[in-house]
Amino acid sequence: MSKPLSDHDRRKQISVRGLAGVDNVSELKQNFNRHLHFTLAKDRNVATRRDYYFALAHTVRDHLIGRWIRTQQYYYEKDPKRLYYISLEFYMGRTLQNTMVNLALENACDEATYQLGLDMEELEDMEEDAGLGNGGLGRLAACFLDSMASLGLAAYGYGIRYEFGIFNQKIMNGWQVEEADDWLRYGNAWEKARPEYMRPVRFYGRTEHQPDGVKWVDTQVVLALPYDTPVPGYRNNVVNTMRLWSAKAPCEFNLKDFNVGGYIQAVLDRNLAENISRVLYPNDNFFEGKELRLKQEYFVVSATLQDIIRRFKVSKFGSREIARTDFSKLPDKVAIQLNDTHPAMAIPELMRVLVDEEKLPWDKAWDVCVRTCAYTNHTVLPEALERWPVDLFAHLLPRHLEIIYEINRRHLENVAARFPGDNDRLGRMSLIEEGGQKRINMAHLCIVGSHAVNGVAQIHSDILKATVFKDFYEMEPQKFQNKTNGITPRRWLVMCNPGLAEVIAERIGEDFIRDLDQLESLRKFVNDEAFIRDVAKVKQENKLKFSVHLEEHYKVKINPNSMFDVQVKRIHEYKRQLLNCLHIITYYNRIKREPNKQWTPRTIMIGGKAAPGYHTAKMIIRLITAIGEVVNNDPVVGDRLKVIFLENYRVTLAEKAIPAADLSEQISTAGTEASGTGNMKFMLNGALTIGTMDGANVEMAEEAGEDNLFIFGMRVDDVDEMDRKGYHAHEYYNRLPELKQAIDQIAGGFFTPKQPDLFKEIVNMLMNHDRFKVFADYEDYIKCQEKVNALYKNPKEWTKKVIYNIAGCGKFSSDRTIAQYAREIWGMEPTLEKLPNPDKLL
């Protein structure tokens, strides 16, 4: 009997990880030791595992630097059109392994660390997640950066370098407790501060209207200090830049006017300015109109636009003199994409710069602005739309308020000319919402100030045109587009699931990694016994590996042969984790009623963070943990049903959980989830989907065949009709005995005997004011779950459906998404050409 392969030996056999040439390995070892000694000033005798991680990170980073400098030099020489992707969130996760994948260094680094007596996976585990995002929107921005570099686009991600990212979630006595995410505590090997590009950002003050134009005076200045992170494309020697701004007080801050004894206080008050980049607002799909948040939004926009204009003005590489002053050419050289309305201030700020500083006439400036900017909408939930109070603007950004009023005046003139006498329409389409407190509707500002507006899945884009932005669509239909979201197959397949990537590469080669449409050719293997076996085997290995992780962290014995049923996403009423809970309780009650029946065993995992101020979401977490306490300790149930709340769900945990999942829960009320991207990650990693016809689920069903997903529930039209007729939860409660039993158990303290009325608010919400109609889909959901159970008992047929799903994933690569943005919005052409490798030229 040959002894089983070690993890290291098994990893070595995976060709998609790159070649480990002898010269390569010995050079990496040399550089590793050099960094340990000279960069970290450590001797091997006293070095910690974290020191070894940093030594490895610097060693890998060395391979980026030449390519990074060469790429930026190339852009200066070629002077292509540049894309600026502005986002308040970039949810990057870890960087080390992704960099090794994109540079084909994984096997070489693995071998080098192994020869140095270290385990590379242990070192990778030392890296902190860069958690500068809440969920889908921030992770999408990170996938987009990977695709923009892999498609050779001259693109820059611009955002904020938050000192504290999304909070760490601890579960204590079943409740979520938040902990600050001090991710920079040990330093960040991947960023480079660029103080030479520091920019002033102004706030407050007042405006003076003078004959030669408008001046914004008596402002307070905060400095924006940029930190650059390299973004490598996939094996094409392109390295783009993500530039994140950090707030710094100017040296003279508060010192001009300090009194005797005020010096110390003046220095301490510098914190007030620097608070701008202190912390990420932890809300997903919810608007909180705080002054600090508006400051963050203007801070990133002002600093970024100064950078964009500086780069537009200077000529070829290394030259400082100004070459371009004709701003009518700006849209030929610059595209700005606004990731949701958070960077909407780019529109009035660009107008301010062009009109007040560059002295362009308004009409010329407006034409330039509209042709340069484009806006992506991410949600139709009314509570998520940004509506800033006018008086806050008047105080913080007085010049921008004047500009917005002027934009609105001209906009409403156009509306009145196009729809004479339609006063209701004028009110609906105004950028300023009257009544009570006057507010600025940032989505309206984005639509008026952009040449393209897109939703993020076909159904979402259709809903925008038919409802939320109907008036705008009727006026300028040519502006509205769809760009269905995607995910990068580098992180979400090659990196997190190398076993599956290898099984695929053995059949169709490695080119699918940069052209995911090639997965379509897996259809011909759907009845291939060996392929079916290989796919199932990889899934089982991933489940075993994740089971070990779970047992270490949750002290629950996992049955690795059970179906891994996973719902991971932010906790929100519209995502209907409560519907999942009702299925768990129903399944539990059925097992209890007939304990001797052959039930399909399940391990149900739910994970995600609740915004700290979102009371209902926190109660939903408490309900999940309460159900788990009862179910997991019931000897009658045994290992046929386990419920686990996955603590502190984040990018790095997703990379472990998703490859191990059998069933993906995508169960939002139809018409509420704009797209979803987790759904795509599960599909690509060999899970089947149970879901509603919402977001990108619709297109997933189209691509894989509706028979290969478990689709249930109301469609958008059914939901609309129910809104007209009225939704009456009590009717379902009285008609469906199993639903009634489950609700009565929650309400009566079955899961919390010591606090019997702990969940009375949740029950009251479900019975009396549930906007998301959980009960209306309950019956169909339970029936659909029965179909899931039946198919899982037939592993071969299950795996065939898995193969159809993987084969249908091509469309959901962010490479396809970005190629469409580039051609249809930005006026840029993607390329798969490689740049020369600068390391080979030395």
Short mmCIF file of N, CA, C and O in Angstrom, two decimals, residues 614-691:
data_model
loop_
_atom_site.label_atom_id
_atom_site.label_comp_id
_atom_site.label_asym_id
_atom_site.label_seq_id
_atom_site.Cartn_x
_atom_site.Cartn_y
_atom_site.Cartn_z
N TYR A 614 -29.03 47.31 12.71
CA TYR A 614 -30.19 46.65 12.08
C TYR A 614 -30.71 45.59 13.04
O TYR A 614 -30.31 44.44 13.02
N HIS A 615 -31.65 45.99 13.89
CA HIS A 615 -32.14 45.15 14.98
C HIS A 615 -32.73 43.83 14.50
O HIS A 615 -32.41 42.76 15.02
N THR A 616 -33.58 43.89 13.46
CA THR A 616 -34.22 42.67 12.96
C THR A 616 -33.18 41.66 12.48
O THR A 616 -33.30 40.46 12.74
N ALA A 617 -32.16 42.15 11.78
CA ALA A 617 -31.13 41.24 11.27
C ALA A 617 -30.39 40.55 12.42
O ALA A 617 -30.07 39.36 12.35
N LYS A 618 -30.15 41.29 13.49
CA LYS A 618 -29.47 40.69 14.64
C LYS A 618 -30.36 39.65 15.32
O LYS A 618 -29.88 38.61 15.79
N MET A 619 -31.66 39.91 15.33
CA MET A 619 -32.60 38.92 15.87
C MET A 619 -32.65 37.66 15.00
O MET A 619 -32.80 36.55 15.51
N ILE A 620 -32.51 37.84 13.70
CA ILE A 620 -32.50 36.67 12.79
C ILE A 620 -31.29 35.78 13.11
O ILE A 620 -31.42 34.55 13.17
N ILE A 621 -30.13 36.40 13.36
CA ILE A 621 -28.95 35.61 13.76
C ILE A 621 -29.24 34.85 15.05
O ILE A 621 -28.94 33.65 15.17
N ARG A 622 -29.86 35.54 16.01
CA ARG A 622 -30.16 34.89 17.29
C ARG A 622 -31.11 33.71 17.10
O ARG A 622 -30.98 32.69 17.78
N LEU A 623 -32.05 33.85 16.17
CA LEU A 623 -32.98 32.75 15.89
C LEU A 623 -32.23 31.55 15.29
O LEU A 623 -32.46 30.40 15.69
N ILE A 624 -31.34 31.82 14.36
CA ILE A 624 -30.58 30.72 13.73
C ILE A 624 -29.77 29.97 14.80
O ILE A 624 -29.76 28.73 14.83
N THR A 625 -29.09 30.72 15.68
CA THR A 625 -28.26 30.05 16.69
C THR A 625 -29.13 29.29 17.69
O THR A 625 -28.75 28.21 18.14
N ALA A 626 -30.33 29.83 17.98
CA ALA A 626 -31.24 29.14 18.90
C ALA A 626 -31.74 27.82 18.29
O ALA A 626 -31.79 26.79 18.97
N ILE A 627 -32.10 27.85 17.02
CA ILE A 627 -32.53 26.62 16.34
C ILE A 627 -31.40 25.60 16.37
O ILE A 627 -31.61 24.41 16.65
N GLY A 628 -30.17 26.07 16.11
CA GLY A 628 -29.02 25.18 16.13
C GLY A 628 -28.82 24.52 17.48
O GLY A 628 -28.53 23.31 17.56
N GLU A 629 -28.98 25.28 18.56
CA GLU A 629 -28.80 24.71 19.90
C GLU A 629 -29.75 23.54 20.14
O GLU A 629 -29.37 22.52 20.73
N VAL A 630 -30.99 23.67 19.71
CA VAL A 630 -31.98 22.60 19.91
C VAL A 630 -31.70 21.42 18.98
O VAL A 630 -31.57 20.27 19.41
N VAL A 631 -31.58 21.72 17.68
CA VAL A 631 -31.42 20.65 16.68
C VAL A 631 -30.14 19.85 16.92
O VAL A 631 -30.16 18.61 16.90
N ASN A 632 -29.05 20.54 17.17
CA ASN A 632 -27.75 19.87 17.23
C ASN A 632 -27.60 19.01 18.48
O ASN A 632 -26.70 18.18 18.56
N ASN A 633 -28.48 19.22 19.47
CA ASN A 633 -28.37 18.45 20.71
C ASN A 633 -29.53 17.47 20.89
O ASN A 633 -29.73 16.93 21.98
N ASP A 634 -30.26 17.21 19.82
CA ASP A 634 -31.38 16.29 19.91
C ASP A 634 -30.93 14.90 19.45
O ASP A 634 -30.64 14.70 18.27
N PRO A 635 -30.86 13.92 20.39
CA PRO A 635 -30.34 12.60 20.05
C PRO A 635 -31.20 11.85 19.03
O PRO A 635 -30.69 11.02 18.28
N VAL A 636 -32.48 12.17 18.96
CA VAL A 636 -33.36 11.52 17.99
C VAL A 636 -32.93 11.86 16.56
O VAL A 636 -32.98 11.04 15.64
N VAL A 637 -32.48 13.09 16.39
CA VAL A 637 -32.08 13.58 15.07
C VAL A 637 -30.69 13.06 14.70
O VAL A 637 -30.44 12.67 13.56
N GLY A 638 -29.79 13.05 15.68
CA GLY A 638 -28.43 12.54 15.44
C GLY A 638 -27.72 13.35 14.37
O GLY A 638 -27.86 14.57 14.32
N ASP A 639 -27.01 12.66 13.47
CA ASP A 639 -26.23 13.41 12.47
C ASP A 639 -27.00 13.58 11.17
O ASP A 639 -26.43 13.87 10.14
N ARG A 640 -28.33 13.42 11.25
CA ARG A 640 -29.14 13.60 10.04
C ARG A 640 -29.45 15.07 9.77
O ARG A 640 -29.78 15.45 8.64
N LEU A 641 -29.36 15.89 10.79
CA LEU A 641 -29.57 17.33 10.61
C LEU A 641 -28.70 18.10 11.59
O LEU A 641 -28.76 17.87 12.80
N LYS A 642 -27.87 18.97 11.05
CA LYS A 642 -27.07 19.88 11.87
C LYS A 642 -27.25 21.29 11.33
O LYS A 642 -27.38 21.49 10.12
N VAL A 643 -27.24 22.26 12.24
CA VAL A 643 -27.40 23.67 11.85
C VAL A 643 -26.21 24.44 12.41
O VAL A 643 -25.98 24.43 13.62
N ILE A 644 -25.48 25.08 11.52
CA ILE A 644 -24.29 25.81 11.96
C ILE A 644 -24.36 27.24 11.47
O ILE A 644 -24.61 27.50 10.29
N PHE A 645 -24.19 28.18 12.40
CA PHE A 645 -24.04 29.58 11.98
C PHE A 645 -22.56 29.83 11.76
O PHE A 645 -21.75 29.69 12.68
N LEU A 646 -22.18 30.16 10.52
CA LEU A 646 -20.77 30.39 10.18
C LEU A 646 -20.37 31.78 10.66
O LEU A 646 -20.79 32.79 10.09
N GLU A 647 -19.54 31.81 11.69
CA GLU A 647 -19.15 33.07 12.32
C GLU A 647 -18.19 33.86 11.43
O GLU A 647 -17.31 33.28 10.78
N ASN A 648 -18.36 35.18 11.42
CA ASN A 648 -17.43 36.09 10.74
C ASN A 648 -17.22 35.73 9.27
O ASN A 648 -16.10 35.63 8.79
N TYR A 649 -18.33 35.56 8.55
CA TYR A 649 -18.27 35.30 7.12
C TYR A 649 -17.56 36.47 6.42
O TYR A 649 -17.88 37.64 6.66
N ARG A 650 -16.59 36.12 5.57
CA ARG A 650 -15.75 37.11 4.90
C ARG A 650 -15.17 36.44 3.66
O ARG A 650 -15.40 35.25 3.44
N VAL A 651 -14.39 37.15 2.87
CA VAL A 651 -13.85 36.59 1.63
C VAL A 651 -13.11 35.28 1.91
O VAL A 651 -13.33 34.26 1.24
N THR A 652 -12.24 35.29 2.92
CA THR A 652 -11.41 34.12 3.18
C THR A 652 -12.22 32.90 3.62
O THR A 652 -11.87 31.77 3.29
N LEU A 653 -13.33 33.12 4.33
CA LEU A 653 -14.19 31.99 4.71
C LEU A 653 -14.99 31.51 3.50
O LEU A 653 -15.21 30.31 3.32
N ALA A 654 -15.40 32.44 2.64
CA ALA A 654 -16.10 32.06 1.40
C ALA A 654 -15.23 31.14 0.56
O ALA A 654 -15.73 30.17 -0.02
N GLU A 655 -13.93 31.42 0.51
CA GLU A 655 -13.02 30.61 -0.29
C GLU A 655 -12.92 29.17 0.22
O GLU A 655 -12.56 28.27 -0.53
N LYS A 656 -13.25 28.95 1.48
CA LYS A 656 -13.27 27.60 2.04
C LYS A 656 -14.65 26.95 1.91
O LYS A 656 -14.76 25.76 1.61
N ALA A 657 -15.71 27.73 2.19
CA ALA A 657 -17.07 27.17 2.25
C ALA A 657 -17.62 26.85 0.87
O ALA A 657 -18.26 25.80 0.67
N ILE A 658 -17.42 27.74 -0.10
CA ILE A 658 -18.08 27.60 -1.40
C ILE A 658 -17.65 26.33 -2.14
O ILE A 658 -18.49 25.61 -2.67
N PRO A 659 -16.34 25.99 -2.16
CA PRO A 659 -15.97 24.75 -2.84
C PRO A 659 -16.53 23.49 -2.18
O PRO A 659 -16.58 22.44 -2.81
N ALA A 660 -16.96 23.60 -0.92
CA ALA A 660 -17.46 22.44 -0.18
C ALA A 660 -18.98 22.31 -0.25
O ALA A 660 -19.54 21.32 0.21
N ALA A 661 -19.67 23.30 -0.82
CA ALA A 661 -21.13 23.30 -0.77
C ALA A 661 -21.73 22.37 -1.82
O ALA A 661 -21.23 22.26 -2.94
N ASP A 662 -22.83 21.71 -1.45
CA ASP A 662 -23.63 20.93 -2.39
C ASP A 662 -24.81 21.74 -2.89
O ASP A 662 -25.19 21.65 -4.06
N LEU A 663 -25.43 22.50 -1.99
CA LEU A 663 -26.64 23.25 -2.32
C LEU A 663 -26.45 24.72 -1.96
O LEU A 663 -26.01 25.04 -0.86
N SER A 664 -26.78 25.58 -2.91
CA SER A 664 -26.64 27.04 -2.75
C SER A 664 -28.03 27.66 -2.60
O SER A 664 -28.89 27.44 -3.46
N GLU A 665 -28.24 28.41 -1.53
CA GLU A 665 -29.55 29.00 -1.24
C GLU A 665 -29.59 30.44 -1.73
O GLU A 665 -28.88 31.30 -1.20
N GLN A 666 -30.42 30.70 -2.76
CA GLN A 666 -30.53 32.04 -3.36
C GLN A 666 -32.02 32.39 -3.42
O GLN A 666 -32.65 32.30 -4.46
N ILE A 667 -32.59 32.76 -2.25
CA ILE A 667 -34.03 32.67 -2.04
C ILE A 667 -34.70 34.01 -1.75
O ILE A 667 -35.74 34.07 -1.10
N SER A 668 -34.11 35.10 -2.25
CA SER A 668 -34.69 36.44 -2.08
C SER A 668 -36.06 36.51 -2.77
O SER A 668 -36.33 35.77 -3.73
N THR A 669 -36.89 37.41 -2.30
CA THR A 669 -38.18 37.67 -2.95
C THR A 669 -37.92 38.19 -4.37
O THR A 669 -37.08 39.08 -4.55
N ALA A 670 -38.60 37.63 -5.35
CA ALA A 670 -38.38 38.03 -6.74
C ALA A 670 -38.49 39.55 -6.87
O ALA A 670 -39.44 40.16 -6.38
N GLY A 671 -37.49 40.15 -7.51
CA GLY A 671 -37.47 41.59 -7.73
C GLY A 671 -36.69 42.38 -6.71
O GLY A 671 -36.67 43.61 -6.77
N THR A 672 -36.03 41.71 -5.76
CA THR A 672 -35.30 42.45 -4.71
C THR A 672 -33.79 42.33 -4.78
O THR A 672 -33.08 43.26 -4.43
N GLU A 673 -33.26 41.20 -5.23
CA GLU A 673 -31.80 41.02 -5.31
C GLU A 673 -31.37 41.48 -6.70
O GLU A 673 -31.71 40.84 -7.69
N ALA A 674 -30.63 42.58 -6.77
CA ALA A 674 -30.29 43.14 -8.08
C ALA A 674 -29.63 42.10 -8.98
O ALA A 674 -30.02 41.92 -10.14
N SER A 675 -28.63 41.40 -8.44
CA SER A 675 -27.97 40.37 -9.24
C SER A 675 -27.61 39.18 -8.38
O SER A 675 -28.05 38.06 -8.59
N GLY A 676 -26.79 39.47 -7.34
CA GLY A 676 -26.15 38.38 -6.62
C GLY A 676 -24.90 37.97 -7.38
O GLY A 676 -24.86 38.01 -8.61
N THR A 677 -23.84 37.64 -6.64
CA THR A 677 -22.63 37.09 -7.25
C THR A 677 -22.19 35.81 -6.53
O THR A 677 -21.52 34.97 -7.12
N GLY A 678 -22.57 35.68 -5.27
CA GLY A 678 -22.33 34.42 -4.56
C GLY A 678 -22.97 33.27 -5.31
O GLY A 678 -22.39 32.19 -5.45
N ASN A 679 -24.18 33.51 -5.87
CA ASN A 679 -24.87 32.48 -6.66
C ASN A 679 -23.96 31.93 -7.77
O ASN A 679 -23.93 30.72 -8.03
N MET A 680 -23.20 32.82 -8.41
CA MET A 680 -22.30 32.42 -9.50
C MET A 680 -21.11 31.62 -8.97
O MET A 680 -20.64 30.67 -9.60
N LYS A 681 -20.62 32.02 -7.80
CA LYS A 681 -19.46 31.33 -7.21
C LYS A 681 -19.81 29.88 -6.87
O LYS A 681 -19.03 28.96 -7.14
N PHE A 682 -21.00 29.68 -6.30
CA PHE A 682 -21.44 28.32 -5.99
C PHE A 682 -21.60 27.48 -7.25
O PHE A 682 -21.20 26.32 -7.31
N MET A 683 -22.17 28.09 -8.27
CA MET A 683 -22.41 27.39 -9.53
C MET A 683 -21.09 26.92 -10.14
O MET A 683 -20.95 25.78 -10.59
N LEU A 684 -20.10 27.80 -10.15
CA LEU A 684 -18.79 27.49 -10.73
C LEU A 684 -18.05 26.43 -9.93
O LEU A 684 -17.19 25.73 -10.45
N ASN A 685 -18.38 26.31 -8.64
CA ASN A 685 -17.68 25.37 -7.77
C ASN A 685 -18.44 24.08 -7.52
O ASN A 685 -18.14 23.33 -6.59
N GLY A 686 -19.44 23.80 -8.35
CA GLY A 686 -20.08 22.50 -8.33
C GLY A 686 -21.16 22.32 -7.28
O GLY A 686 -21.37 21.21 -6.79
N ALA A 687 -21.86 23.41 -6.92
CA ALA A 687 -23.06 23.28 -6.09
C ALA A 687 -24.27 23.46 -7.00
O ALA A 687 -24.19 24.13 -8.03
N LEU A 688 -25.40 22.86 -6.61
CA LEU A 688 -26.66 23.14 -7.30
C LEU A 688 -27.39 24.26 -6.55
O LEU A 688 -27.20 24.43 -5.35
N THR A 689 -28.22 25.00 -7.28
CA THR A 689 -28.89 26.17 -6.72
C THR A 689 -30.36 25.89 -6.45
O THR A 689 -31.06 25.37 -7.32
N ILE A 690 -30.80 26.22 -5.25
CA ILE A 690 -32.24 26.35 -5.00
C ILE A 690 -32.51 27.84 -4.91
O ILE A 690 -31.87 28.56 -4.15
N GLY A 691 -33.42 28.33 -5.76
CA GLY A 691 -33.58 29.78 -5.80
C GLY A 691 -34.85 30.24 -6.46
O GLY A 691 -35.55 29.48 -7.14
#
